[in-house]
Coordinates of C-alpha atoms and ligand atoms in Angstrom, one line a residue:
X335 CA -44.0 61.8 41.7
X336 CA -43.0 59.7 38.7
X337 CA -39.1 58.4 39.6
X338 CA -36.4 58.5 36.9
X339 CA -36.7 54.1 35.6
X340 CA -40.6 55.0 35.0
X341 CA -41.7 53.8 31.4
X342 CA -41.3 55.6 28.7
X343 CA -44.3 54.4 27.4
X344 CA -47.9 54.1 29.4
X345 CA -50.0 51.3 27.7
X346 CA -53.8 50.1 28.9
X347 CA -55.3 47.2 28.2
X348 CA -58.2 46.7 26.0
X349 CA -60.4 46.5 29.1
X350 CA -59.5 49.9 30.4
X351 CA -60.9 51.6 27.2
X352 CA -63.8 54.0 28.7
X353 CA -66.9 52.7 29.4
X354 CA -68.7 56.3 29.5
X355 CA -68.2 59.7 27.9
X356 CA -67.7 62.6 30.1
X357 CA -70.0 65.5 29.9
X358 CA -68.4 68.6 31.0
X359 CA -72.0 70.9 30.6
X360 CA -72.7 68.1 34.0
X361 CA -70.3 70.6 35.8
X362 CA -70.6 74.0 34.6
X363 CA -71.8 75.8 37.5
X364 CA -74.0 77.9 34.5
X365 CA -75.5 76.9 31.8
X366 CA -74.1 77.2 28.1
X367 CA -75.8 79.6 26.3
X368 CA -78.4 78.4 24.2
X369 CA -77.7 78.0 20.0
X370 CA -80.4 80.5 18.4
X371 CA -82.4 79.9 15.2
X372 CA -81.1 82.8 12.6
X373 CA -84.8 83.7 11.6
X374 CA -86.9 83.9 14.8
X375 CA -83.9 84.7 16.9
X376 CA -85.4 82.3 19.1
X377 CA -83.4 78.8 21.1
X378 CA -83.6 76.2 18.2
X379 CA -85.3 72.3 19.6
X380 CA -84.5 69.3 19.1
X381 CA -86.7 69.3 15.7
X382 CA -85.2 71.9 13.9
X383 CA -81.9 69.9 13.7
X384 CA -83.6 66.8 12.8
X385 CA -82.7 66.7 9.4
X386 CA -79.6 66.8 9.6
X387 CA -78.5 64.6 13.0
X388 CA -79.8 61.6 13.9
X389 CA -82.0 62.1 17.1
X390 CA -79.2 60.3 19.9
X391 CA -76.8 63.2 19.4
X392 CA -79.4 65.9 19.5
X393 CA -80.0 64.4 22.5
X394 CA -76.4 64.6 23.5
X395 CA -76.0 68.1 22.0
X396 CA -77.9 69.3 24.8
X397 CA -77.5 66.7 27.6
X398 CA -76.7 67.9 31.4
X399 CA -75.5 64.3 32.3
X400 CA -72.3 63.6 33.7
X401 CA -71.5 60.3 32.1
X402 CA -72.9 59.4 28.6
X403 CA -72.7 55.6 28.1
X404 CA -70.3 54.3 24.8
X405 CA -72.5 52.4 22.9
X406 CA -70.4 48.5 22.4
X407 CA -70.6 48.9 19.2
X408 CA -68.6 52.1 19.2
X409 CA -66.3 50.4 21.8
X410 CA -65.4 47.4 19.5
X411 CA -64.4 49.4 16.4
X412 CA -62.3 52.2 18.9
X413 CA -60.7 48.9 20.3
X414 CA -58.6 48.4 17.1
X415 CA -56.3 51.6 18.4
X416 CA -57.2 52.3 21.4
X417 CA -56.5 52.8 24.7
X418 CA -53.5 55.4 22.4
X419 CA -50.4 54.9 24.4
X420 CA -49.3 57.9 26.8
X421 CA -45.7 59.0 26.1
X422 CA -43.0 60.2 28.6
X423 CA -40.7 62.6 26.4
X424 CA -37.7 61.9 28.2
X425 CA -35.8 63.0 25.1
X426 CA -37.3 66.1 24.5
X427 CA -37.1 66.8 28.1
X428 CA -33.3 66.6 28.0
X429 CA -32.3 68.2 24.9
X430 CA -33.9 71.0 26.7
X431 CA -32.8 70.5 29.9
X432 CA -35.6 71.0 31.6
X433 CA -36.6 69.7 34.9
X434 CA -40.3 69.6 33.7
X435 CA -42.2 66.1 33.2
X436 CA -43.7 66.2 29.6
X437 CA -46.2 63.7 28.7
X438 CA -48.0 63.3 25.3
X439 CA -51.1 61.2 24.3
X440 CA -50.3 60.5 20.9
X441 CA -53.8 59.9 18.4
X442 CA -51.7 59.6 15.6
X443 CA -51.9 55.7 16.0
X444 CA -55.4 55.6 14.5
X445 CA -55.9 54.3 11.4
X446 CA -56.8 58.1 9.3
X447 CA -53.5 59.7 11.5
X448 CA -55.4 61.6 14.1
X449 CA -58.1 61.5 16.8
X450 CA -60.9 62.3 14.4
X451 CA -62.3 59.1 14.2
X452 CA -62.7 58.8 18.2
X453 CA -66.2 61.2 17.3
X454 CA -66.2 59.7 13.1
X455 CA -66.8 55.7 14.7
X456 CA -69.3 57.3 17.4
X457 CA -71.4 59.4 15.1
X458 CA -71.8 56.4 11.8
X459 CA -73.0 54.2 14.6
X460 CA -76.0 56.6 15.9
X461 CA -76.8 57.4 12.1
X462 CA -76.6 53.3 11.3
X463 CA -78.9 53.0 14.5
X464 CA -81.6 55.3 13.6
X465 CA -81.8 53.8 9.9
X466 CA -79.7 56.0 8.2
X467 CA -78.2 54.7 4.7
X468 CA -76.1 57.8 4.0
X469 CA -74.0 60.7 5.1
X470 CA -72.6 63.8 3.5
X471 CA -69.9 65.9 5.0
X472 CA -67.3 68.9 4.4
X473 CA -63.4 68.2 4.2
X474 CA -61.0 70.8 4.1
X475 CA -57.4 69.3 3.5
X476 CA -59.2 65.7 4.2
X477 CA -58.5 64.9 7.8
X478 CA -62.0 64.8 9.3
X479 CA -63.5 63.3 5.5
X480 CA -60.9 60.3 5.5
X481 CA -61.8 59.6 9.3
X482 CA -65.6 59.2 8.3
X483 CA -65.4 57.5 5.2
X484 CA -63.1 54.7 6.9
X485 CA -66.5 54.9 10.3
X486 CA -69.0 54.8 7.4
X487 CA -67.3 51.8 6.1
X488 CA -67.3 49.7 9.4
X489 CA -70.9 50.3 9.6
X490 CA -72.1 49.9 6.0
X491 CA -73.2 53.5 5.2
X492 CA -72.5 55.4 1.9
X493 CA -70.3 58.3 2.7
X494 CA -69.9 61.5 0.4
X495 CA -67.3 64.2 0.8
X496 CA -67.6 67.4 -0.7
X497 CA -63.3 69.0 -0.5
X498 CA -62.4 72.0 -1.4
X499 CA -61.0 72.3 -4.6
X500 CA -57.5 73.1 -4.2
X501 CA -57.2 70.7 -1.7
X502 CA -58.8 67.9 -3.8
X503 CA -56.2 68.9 -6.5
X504 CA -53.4 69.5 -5.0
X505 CA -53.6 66.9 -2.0
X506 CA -54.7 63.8 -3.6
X507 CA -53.1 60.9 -1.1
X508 CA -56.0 62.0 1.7
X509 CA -58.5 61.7 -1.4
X510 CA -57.1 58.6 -2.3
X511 CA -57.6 57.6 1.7
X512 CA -60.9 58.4 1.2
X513 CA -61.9 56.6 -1.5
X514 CA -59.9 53.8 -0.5
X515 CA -62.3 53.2 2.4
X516 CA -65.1 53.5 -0.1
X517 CA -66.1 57.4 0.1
X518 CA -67.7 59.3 -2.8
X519 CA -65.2 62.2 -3.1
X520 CA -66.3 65.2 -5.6
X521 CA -64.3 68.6 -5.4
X522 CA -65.9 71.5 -4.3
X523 CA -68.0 73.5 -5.3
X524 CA -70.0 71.0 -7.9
X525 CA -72.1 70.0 -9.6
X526 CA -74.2 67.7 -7.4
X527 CA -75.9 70.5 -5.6
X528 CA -77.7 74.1 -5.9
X529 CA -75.0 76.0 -4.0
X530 CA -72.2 74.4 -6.0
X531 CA -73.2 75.1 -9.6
X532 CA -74.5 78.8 -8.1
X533 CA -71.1 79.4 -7.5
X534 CA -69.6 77.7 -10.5
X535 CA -72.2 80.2 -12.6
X536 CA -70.3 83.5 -10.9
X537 CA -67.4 82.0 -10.9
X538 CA -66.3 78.8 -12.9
X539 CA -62.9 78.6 -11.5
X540 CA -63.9 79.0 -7.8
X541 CA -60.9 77.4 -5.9
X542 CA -63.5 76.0 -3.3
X543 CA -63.8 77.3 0.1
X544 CA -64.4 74.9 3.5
X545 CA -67.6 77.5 3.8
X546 CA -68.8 76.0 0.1
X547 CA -68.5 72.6 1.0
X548 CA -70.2 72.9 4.2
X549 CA -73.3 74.4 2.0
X550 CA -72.9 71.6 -0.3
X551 CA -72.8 69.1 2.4
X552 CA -76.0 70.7 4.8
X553 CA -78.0 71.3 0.9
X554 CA -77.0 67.4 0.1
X555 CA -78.5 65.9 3.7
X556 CA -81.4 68.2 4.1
X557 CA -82.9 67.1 0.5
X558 CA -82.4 63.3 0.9
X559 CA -84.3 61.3 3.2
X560 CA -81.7 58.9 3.2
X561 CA -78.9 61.1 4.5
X562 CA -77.3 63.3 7.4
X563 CA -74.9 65.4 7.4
X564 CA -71.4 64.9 10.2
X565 CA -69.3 67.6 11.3
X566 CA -65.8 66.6 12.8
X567 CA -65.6 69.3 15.5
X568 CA -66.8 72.4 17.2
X569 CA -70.3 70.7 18.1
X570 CA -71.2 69.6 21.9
X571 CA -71.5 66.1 21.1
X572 CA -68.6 65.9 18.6
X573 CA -65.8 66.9 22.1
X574 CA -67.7 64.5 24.5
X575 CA -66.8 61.9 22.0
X576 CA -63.5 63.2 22.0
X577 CA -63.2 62.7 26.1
X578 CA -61.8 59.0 25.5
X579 CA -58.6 60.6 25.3
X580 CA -58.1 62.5 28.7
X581 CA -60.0 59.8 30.1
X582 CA -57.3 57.7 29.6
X583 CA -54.5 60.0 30.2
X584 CA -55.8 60.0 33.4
X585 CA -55.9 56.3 34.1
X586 CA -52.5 56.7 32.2
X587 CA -50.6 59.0 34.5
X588 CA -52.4 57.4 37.7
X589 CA -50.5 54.3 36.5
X590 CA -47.0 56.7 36.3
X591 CA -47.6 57.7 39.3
X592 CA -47.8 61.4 38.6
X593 CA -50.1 63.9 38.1
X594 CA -50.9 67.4 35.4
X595 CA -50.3 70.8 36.3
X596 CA -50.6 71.9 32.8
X597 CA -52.8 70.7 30.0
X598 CA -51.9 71.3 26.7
X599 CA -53.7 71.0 22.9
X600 CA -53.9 72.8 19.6
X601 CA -57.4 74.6 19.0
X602 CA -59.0 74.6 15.6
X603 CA -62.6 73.6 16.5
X604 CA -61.6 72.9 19.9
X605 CA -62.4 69.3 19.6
X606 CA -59.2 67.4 20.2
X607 CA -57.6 70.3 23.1
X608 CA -61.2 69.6 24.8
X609 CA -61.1 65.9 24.5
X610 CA -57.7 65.6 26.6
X611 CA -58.1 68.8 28.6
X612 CA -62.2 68.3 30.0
X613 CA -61.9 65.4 32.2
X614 CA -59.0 67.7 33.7
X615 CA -60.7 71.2 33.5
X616 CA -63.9 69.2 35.4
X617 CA -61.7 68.4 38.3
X618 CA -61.3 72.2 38.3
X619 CA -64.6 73.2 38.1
X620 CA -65.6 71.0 41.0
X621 CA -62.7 72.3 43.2
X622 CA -60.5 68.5 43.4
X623 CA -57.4 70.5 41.7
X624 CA -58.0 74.0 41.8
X625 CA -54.4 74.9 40.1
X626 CA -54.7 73.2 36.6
X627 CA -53.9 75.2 34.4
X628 CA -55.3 74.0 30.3
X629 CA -53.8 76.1 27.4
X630 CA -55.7 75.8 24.0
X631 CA -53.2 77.3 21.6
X632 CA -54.3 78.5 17.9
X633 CA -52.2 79.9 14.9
X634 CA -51.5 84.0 15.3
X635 CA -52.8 83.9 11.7
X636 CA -56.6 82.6 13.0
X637 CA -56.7 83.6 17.0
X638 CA -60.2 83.0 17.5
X639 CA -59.8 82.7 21.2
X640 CA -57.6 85.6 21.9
X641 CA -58.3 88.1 18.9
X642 CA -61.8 87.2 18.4
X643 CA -65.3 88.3 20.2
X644 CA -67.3 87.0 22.2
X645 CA -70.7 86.9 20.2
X646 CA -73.2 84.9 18.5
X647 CA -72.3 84.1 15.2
X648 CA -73.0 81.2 12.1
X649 CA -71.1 78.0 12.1
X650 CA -70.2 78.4 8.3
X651 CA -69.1 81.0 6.1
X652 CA -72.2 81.4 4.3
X653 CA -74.9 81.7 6.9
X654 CA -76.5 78.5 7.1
X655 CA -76.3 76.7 10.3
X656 CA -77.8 78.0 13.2
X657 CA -76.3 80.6 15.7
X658 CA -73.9 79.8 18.6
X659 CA -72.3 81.8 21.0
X660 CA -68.9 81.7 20.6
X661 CA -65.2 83.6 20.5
X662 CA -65.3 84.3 16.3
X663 CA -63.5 86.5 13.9
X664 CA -66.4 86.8 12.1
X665 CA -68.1 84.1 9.5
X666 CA -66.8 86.0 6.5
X667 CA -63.3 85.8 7.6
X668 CA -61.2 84.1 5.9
X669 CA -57.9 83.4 7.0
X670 CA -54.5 82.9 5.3
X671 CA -53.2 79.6 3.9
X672 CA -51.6 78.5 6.9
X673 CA -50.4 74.5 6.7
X674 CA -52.2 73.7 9.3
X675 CA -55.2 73.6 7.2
X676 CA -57.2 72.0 10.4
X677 CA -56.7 75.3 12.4
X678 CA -58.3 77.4 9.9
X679 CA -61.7 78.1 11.4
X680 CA -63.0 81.6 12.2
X681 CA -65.1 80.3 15.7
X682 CA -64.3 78.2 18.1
X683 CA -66.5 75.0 20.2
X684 CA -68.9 77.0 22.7
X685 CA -67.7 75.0 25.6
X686 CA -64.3 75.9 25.5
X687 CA -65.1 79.5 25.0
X688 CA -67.4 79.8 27.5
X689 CA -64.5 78.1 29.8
X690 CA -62.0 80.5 28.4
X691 CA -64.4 83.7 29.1
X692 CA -64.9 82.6 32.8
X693 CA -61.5 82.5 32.8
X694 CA -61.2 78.5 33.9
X695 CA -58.7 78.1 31.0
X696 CA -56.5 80.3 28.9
X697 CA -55.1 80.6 25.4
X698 CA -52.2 81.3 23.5
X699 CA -51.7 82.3 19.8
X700 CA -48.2 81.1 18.1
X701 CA -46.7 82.4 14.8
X702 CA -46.4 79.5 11.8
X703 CA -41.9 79.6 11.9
X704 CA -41.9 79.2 15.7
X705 CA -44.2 76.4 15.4
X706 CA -42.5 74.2 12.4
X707 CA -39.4 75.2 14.4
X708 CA -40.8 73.2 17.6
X709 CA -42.1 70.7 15.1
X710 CA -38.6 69.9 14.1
X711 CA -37.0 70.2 17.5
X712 CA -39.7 67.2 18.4
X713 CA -39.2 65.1 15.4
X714 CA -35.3 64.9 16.2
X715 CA -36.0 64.1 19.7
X716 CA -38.8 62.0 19.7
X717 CA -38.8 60.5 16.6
X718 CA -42.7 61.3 15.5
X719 CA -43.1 63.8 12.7
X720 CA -46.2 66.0 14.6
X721 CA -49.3 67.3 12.3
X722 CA -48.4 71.1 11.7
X723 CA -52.0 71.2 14.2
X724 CA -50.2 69.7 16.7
X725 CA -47.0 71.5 16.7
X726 CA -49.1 74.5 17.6
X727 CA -49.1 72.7 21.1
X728 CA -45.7 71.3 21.1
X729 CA -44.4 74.9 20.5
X730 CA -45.9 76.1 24.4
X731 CA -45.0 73.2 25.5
X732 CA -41.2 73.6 24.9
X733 CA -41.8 77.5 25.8
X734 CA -43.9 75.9 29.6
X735 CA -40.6 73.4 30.0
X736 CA -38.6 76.2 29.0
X737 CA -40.0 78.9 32.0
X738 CA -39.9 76.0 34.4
X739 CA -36.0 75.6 33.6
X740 CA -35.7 79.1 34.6
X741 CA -37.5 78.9 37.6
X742 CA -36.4 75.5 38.2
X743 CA -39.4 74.0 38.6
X744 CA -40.5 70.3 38.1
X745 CA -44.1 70.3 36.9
X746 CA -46.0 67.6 34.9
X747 CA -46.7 68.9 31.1
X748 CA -48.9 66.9 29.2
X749 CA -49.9 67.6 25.6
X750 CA -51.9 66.0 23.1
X751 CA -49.9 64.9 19.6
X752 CA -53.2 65.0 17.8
X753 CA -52.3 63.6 15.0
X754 CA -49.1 62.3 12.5
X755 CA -47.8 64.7 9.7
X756 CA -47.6 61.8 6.9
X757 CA -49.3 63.8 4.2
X758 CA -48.0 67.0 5.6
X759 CA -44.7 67.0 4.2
X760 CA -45.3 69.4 1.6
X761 CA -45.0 72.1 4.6
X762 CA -42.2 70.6 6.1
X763 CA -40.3 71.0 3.2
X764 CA -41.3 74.5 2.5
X765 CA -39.8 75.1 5.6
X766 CA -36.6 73.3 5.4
X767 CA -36.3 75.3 2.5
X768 CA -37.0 78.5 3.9
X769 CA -39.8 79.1 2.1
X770 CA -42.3 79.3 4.9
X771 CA -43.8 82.8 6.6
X772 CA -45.0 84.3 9.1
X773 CA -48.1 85.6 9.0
X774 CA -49.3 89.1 10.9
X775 CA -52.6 89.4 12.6
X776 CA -54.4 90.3 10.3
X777 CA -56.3 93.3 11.7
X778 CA -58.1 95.0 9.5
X779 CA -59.4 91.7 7.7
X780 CA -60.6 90.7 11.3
X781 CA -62.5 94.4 12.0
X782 CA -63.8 93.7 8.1
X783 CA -65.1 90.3 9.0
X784 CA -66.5 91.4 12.4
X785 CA -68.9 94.3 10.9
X786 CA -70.8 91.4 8.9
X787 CA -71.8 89.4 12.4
X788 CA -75.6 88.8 12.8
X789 CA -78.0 90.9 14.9
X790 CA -78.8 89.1 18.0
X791 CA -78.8 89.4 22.2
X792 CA -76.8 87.0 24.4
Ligands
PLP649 C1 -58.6 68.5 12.6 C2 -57.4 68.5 13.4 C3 -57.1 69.4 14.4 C4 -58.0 70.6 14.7 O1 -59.3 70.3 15.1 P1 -59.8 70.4 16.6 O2 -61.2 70.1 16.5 O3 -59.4 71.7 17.1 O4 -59.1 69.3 17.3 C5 -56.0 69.3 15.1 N1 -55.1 68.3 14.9 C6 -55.3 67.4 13.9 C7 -54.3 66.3 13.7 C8 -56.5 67.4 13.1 O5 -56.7 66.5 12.2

């Protein structure tokens, strides 16, 4: 049990940066269902994602391995923030008073502000390996697209990011990001492809939509030979990449001499709440800590996870990508303009939900005030201003440490701060001002949304 003159801060040395990914599908005691091609309705192979992803993470896509090696040349560039330091909140713990141990891996300390690049670095290294020149992705408020073009810079590819519009216009210091590291940044939906200037023709003000840009992005990869397309989340490969960060937690709270009863992260794609939790949830699976409990938490606004169904549905709003089983609200849904624009997805990574339908983990939906509200409440006691993503987990965690005040109970919280809210402070001072909502379930959007799902079995 971690005594009170503990540190407040866990470091590793360079050396104890992972050697190997871990591969939670090594432990599932079932297989994931498999992702289904839209026309045949049949399991998609390896060659039908060729175009678009270099051949090692196919591979890894589908992998049953345990441990995945880290390439060296993945593990010199992560070296230049990682091992990210493991944080005691003894502050927050006593402004609440709570007897709980809270623990936070913060991811902010990368160089683009969040754990994005942990899978950003991996993912320009396999496409610089297998001769690719180029790579073409979505962005959204520019998280994920300032995390590759900074990877595609370290390993001399060209980088091009299709953002939505609005963002693009109204958000310009992640643009600038972007093309500071040498990224080719064009608002979307453009000219540069089919699917932009279709849209622009029905509609020449179209504000852009992350669905658009992901169009933009697959149409821009699958026409060049010199190019493949990157997603920053949801995909198999993109949370074993991702693992780096509960893999050190671990090492981190050996070290503290503790250890987690409850795992906590914020769910958009599931990539950064399965990248600390997995190396946790495995331990479960295999029956070494059978009471872990591991709490993905989403916006009420977007509850994938605990509004959503459990079907097989596209990855993108306008029926491109191939079909995967997953907890969705439906690929036409589109959700409202919450300010955490990385939580806005309508499915969620098929490994977490096929751990949160066998019940292994569980899931929590919190409103946008009770969020900014824990936000602030964290950024007075710690001192780090939290991604409005990440709030969504520091808002259960107060509510855990909370319960276990009540019941007087010590446990062991740990969360992952996935990221720093820098270029976020637009929302924080909407909601200093009081200008920030709530926003209800939205049902009947959701039932709207749900009626357009593909026809297949699973
Ligand atoms: C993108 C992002 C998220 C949401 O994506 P996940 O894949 O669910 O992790 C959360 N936090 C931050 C800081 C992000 O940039």
């Amino acid at each position: 049990m971690a005594h009170k003159d503990a540190d407040t801060k866990v470091l590793l040395k360079e050396k104890d940066l992972p050697t190997k990914w871990y591969n939670i599908q090594a432990d599932f005691p079932t297989p994931a269902p498999p992702v289904m091609h839209p026309g045949t309705g049949q399991p998609i192979g390896p060659q039908d994602l060729a175009p678009l992803f270099p051949m090692a993470l196919i591979k890894q896509e589908v992998s049953q391995e345990r441990w995945i090696e880290i390439p060296d040349g993945v593990r010199d560039v992560l070296r230049l923030w990682r091992p990210s330091p493991l944080y005691r909140a003894r502050r927050l713990e006593q402004a609440l008073g709570t007897p709980a141990r809270i623990y936070y891996k913060y991811e902010g300390v990368s160089p683009a502000g969040s754990h994005k690049p942990n899978t950003a670095i991996a993912q320009a290294y396999y496409n610089k390996q297998e001769g690719v020149t180029r790579i073409a992705t979505e962005t959204g408020a520019g998280q994920w697209g300032s995390a590759l073009a900074m990877a595609c810079q370290f390993f001399g590819l060209q980088c091009k990011v299709y953002m939505v519009k609005v963002s693009y216009q109204q958000k310009p210091y992640r643009r600038i990001m972007m093309e500071t590291w040498g990224a080719q940044v064009v608002a979307s939906p453009s000219t540069d492809t089919q699917a932009g200037k279709q849209v622009l023709a029905a509609d020449p003000d179209s504000p852009g939509s992350l669905g658009i840009a992901i169009s933009e992005a697959v149409e821009d990869a699958a026409t060049r030979e010199d190019t493949k397309y990157s997603l920053g989340s949801v995909l198999n490969h993109v949370l074993l990449h991702q693992t780096v960060i509960g893999l050190e937690a671990k090492k981190q709270l050996e070290k503290a001499d503790d250890e987690a009863e409850i795992v906590i992260g914020c769910a958009g794609g599931g990539s950064n709440f399965a990248g600390l939790a997995f190396p946790f949830v495995g331990e479960k699976l295999t029956g070494k800590n059978r009471k872990l409990r591991a709490i993905a938490v989403e916006p009420s606004a977007c509850p994938s996870l605990t509004k959503g169904k459990y079907v097989y549905d596209f990855g993108d709003t306008v029926g491109l990508t191939p079909l995967v089983k997953m907890y969705t609200l439906g690929h036409t849904f589109v959700p409202a303009p919450l300010h955490a624009g990385g939580l806005r997805y309508h499915g969620m990574a098929p490994l977490v939900c096929k751990l949160y339908a066998e019940k292994v983990i569980e899931a929590v939906a919190v409103p946008q005030l009770a969020t900014f509200e824990a936000a602030i409440q964290f950024a007075r006691t710690e001192g780090i201003i939290p991604a409005p993503e990440s709030a969504h987990a520091i808002r259960v965690v107060i509510d855990e440490a909370t319960k276990c005040k009540e019941a007087g109970q010590g446990k062991a919280i740990l969360f992952n701060l996935s990221g720093h809210g820098h270029f976020d402070l637009g929302a924080y001072e909407a909601y200093l001002a009081g200008k920030l909502q709530d926003y209800e379930y939205p049902a009947a959007k959701v039932e709207e949304a749900l009626r357009h799902l593909p026809a297949v079995k699973g």
